[in-house]
Steps between C-alpha positions, in 0.01 A plus 500: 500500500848701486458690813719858498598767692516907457684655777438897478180556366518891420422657183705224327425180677152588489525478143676153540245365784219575261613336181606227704151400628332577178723270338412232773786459711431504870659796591653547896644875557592763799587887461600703812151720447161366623333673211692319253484192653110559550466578085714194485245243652239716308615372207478122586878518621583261806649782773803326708606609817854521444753459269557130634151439469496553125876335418283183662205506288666612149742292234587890311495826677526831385715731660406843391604688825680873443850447608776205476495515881184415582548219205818403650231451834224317394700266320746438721405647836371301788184308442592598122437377185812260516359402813177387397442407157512161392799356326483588115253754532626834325552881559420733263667824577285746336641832705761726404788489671895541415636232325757428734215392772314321328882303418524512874105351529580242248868393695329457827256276354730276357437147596182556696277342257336793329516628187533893447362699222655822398249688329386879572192630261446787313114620391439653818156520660341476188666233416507300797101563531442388132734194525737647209787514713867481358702236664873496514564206623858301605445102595589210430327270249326298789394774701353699223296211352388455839371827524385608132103428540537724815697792301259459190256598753664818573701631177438537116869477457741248684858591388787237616780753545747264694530219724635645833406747786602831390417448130140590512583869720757617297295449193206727667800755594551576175144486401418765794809729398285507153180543642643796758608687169208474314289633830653762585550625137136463462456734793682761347394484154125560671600818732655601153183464363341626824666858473475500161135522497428151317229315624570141640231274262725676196825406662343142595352482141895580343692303722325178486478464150815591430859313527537622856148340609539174739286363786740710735442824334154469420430375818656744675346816339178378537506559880691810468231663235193388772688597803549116638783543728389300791346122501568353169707222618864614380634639845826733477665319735545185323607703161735684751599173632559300193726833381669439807583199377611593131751734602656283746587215261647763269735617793585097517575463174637837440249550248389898412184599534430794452166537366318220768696740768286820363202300552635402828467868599199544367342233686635600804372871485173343462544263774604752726219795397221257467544170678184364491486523165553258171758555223333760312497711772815605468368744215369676765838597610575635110144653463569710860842647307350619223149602584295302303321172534401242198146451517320271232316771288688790616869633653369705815745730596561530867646801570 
């Protein structure tokens, strides 16, 4: 039995862990939170003690931690994943970080005897928790033969987008600068509607069958039109974060844009008004402007 590893087992590597051990693999993982770990070994996962503890039991582990410095740690830290996986056994990089560290990940393991992955995910929590996940992954041919069962586990779509550190990131840059637009447009269009007096099933109804209508929007105004700011899995943070990210490989490459740097804005009012809240929240922040909120039978006016 392949045995693997999920390292970070939040909303995401929940959703990993769990189609993992339905799909038989024994599964070793560790999050920083009790509570997830305790869910964890609820599920039939095998909780480690440390990060060392599961680079020894595990061939493949996920790393689906929030930032490339705490990747840059538990692969290559002390008592790190360098440090104690067996020779051969292979990373999969699942996080979002800059493409440049996970280039800097992928140079310091050079010639220690692992093989790296590349490959963030799109799908979010619904995706990760239904197994549909979107891989974007960056290997080479050995390592991702190695690790395919494992990934079929995982994603409904396994896209080779390169074959180096780096490759994988920059593809989900541009994916997020995308996804940033079409969120915060979304927000708008449903204060629009909001203040306009046009209830939120209506606007849900129009927009998803129309040529504008994708998982994201959809999605999206469903939490807005039932008030589902808080708990659904798609934190603000990690939109703000992969944003973050976006705009900061355009400054590399001297690339405009203008558009993913609205949505930048956006995210960041909502960040900074409500910061325990998820992405939609940040229609909150439009709603409060314009005195009206998008509810899904009505638009209640609030002042």
């Amino acid at each position: 039995m392949t045995q693997v590893g999920v390292i970070g087992i939040g909303d995401m590597g929940s959703g990993l862990a769990k189609n993992l051990i339905a799909n038989g693999f024994e599964t070793w993982g560790i999050d920083l939170l009790a509570a997830r770990q305790q869910a964890f070994g609820d599920m039939g996962g095998r909780s480690a003690a440390s990060v060392a503890d599961v680079g020894r039991n595990a061939q493949i582990v996920f790393v689906m931690v929030m930032k490339g410095a705490e990747a840059h740690e538990v692969i290559l830290g002390s008592g790190g994943l360098a440090e104690t996986m067996a020779p051969g056994g292979v990373v999969l990089l699942t996080a979002t970080i800059k493409p440049s560290e996970a280039r800097a990940i992928g140079d310091a393991l050079d010639g220690r005897g692992l093989h790296l992955i590349d490959s963030p995910v799109s799908g979010g929590y619904p995706g990760a928790q239904g197994g549909t996940l979107t891989m974007m992954a960056a290997g080479t041919d050995a390592a991702l033969a190695q690790a395919r069962p494992v990934m079929e586990a995982v994603s409904a779509s396994i896209h080779r987008v390169g074959t180096a550190p780096g490759d994988g990131q920059t593809v989900k840059a541009c994916l997020q600068s995308l996804i940033g637009a079409q969120f915060s447009a979304t927000f708008e269009a449903a204060a629009l509607a909001a203040k306009a007096g046009v209830p939120g099933q209506v606007i849900l109804d129009v927009f998803s069958t129309s040529s504008a209508g994708c998982g994201v929007v959809n999605n999206a105004l469903e939490k807005i039109i039932d008030r589902q700011f808080e708990g659904t899995g798609s934190h603000i943070n990690t939109m703000h974060k992969d944003l973050t990210i976006s705009m900061s490989l355009g400054e590399e490459l001297g690339v405009p844009l203008h558009t993913a740097a609205a949505a930048m804005q956006v995210f960041h009012a909502g960040r900074t008004r409500y910061p325990d809240g998820d992405n939609w929240t940040c229609t909150r922040v439009i709603e409060e402007i314009v005195g009206a909120e998008l509810h899904r039978n009505s638009a209640k006016v609030t002042r």
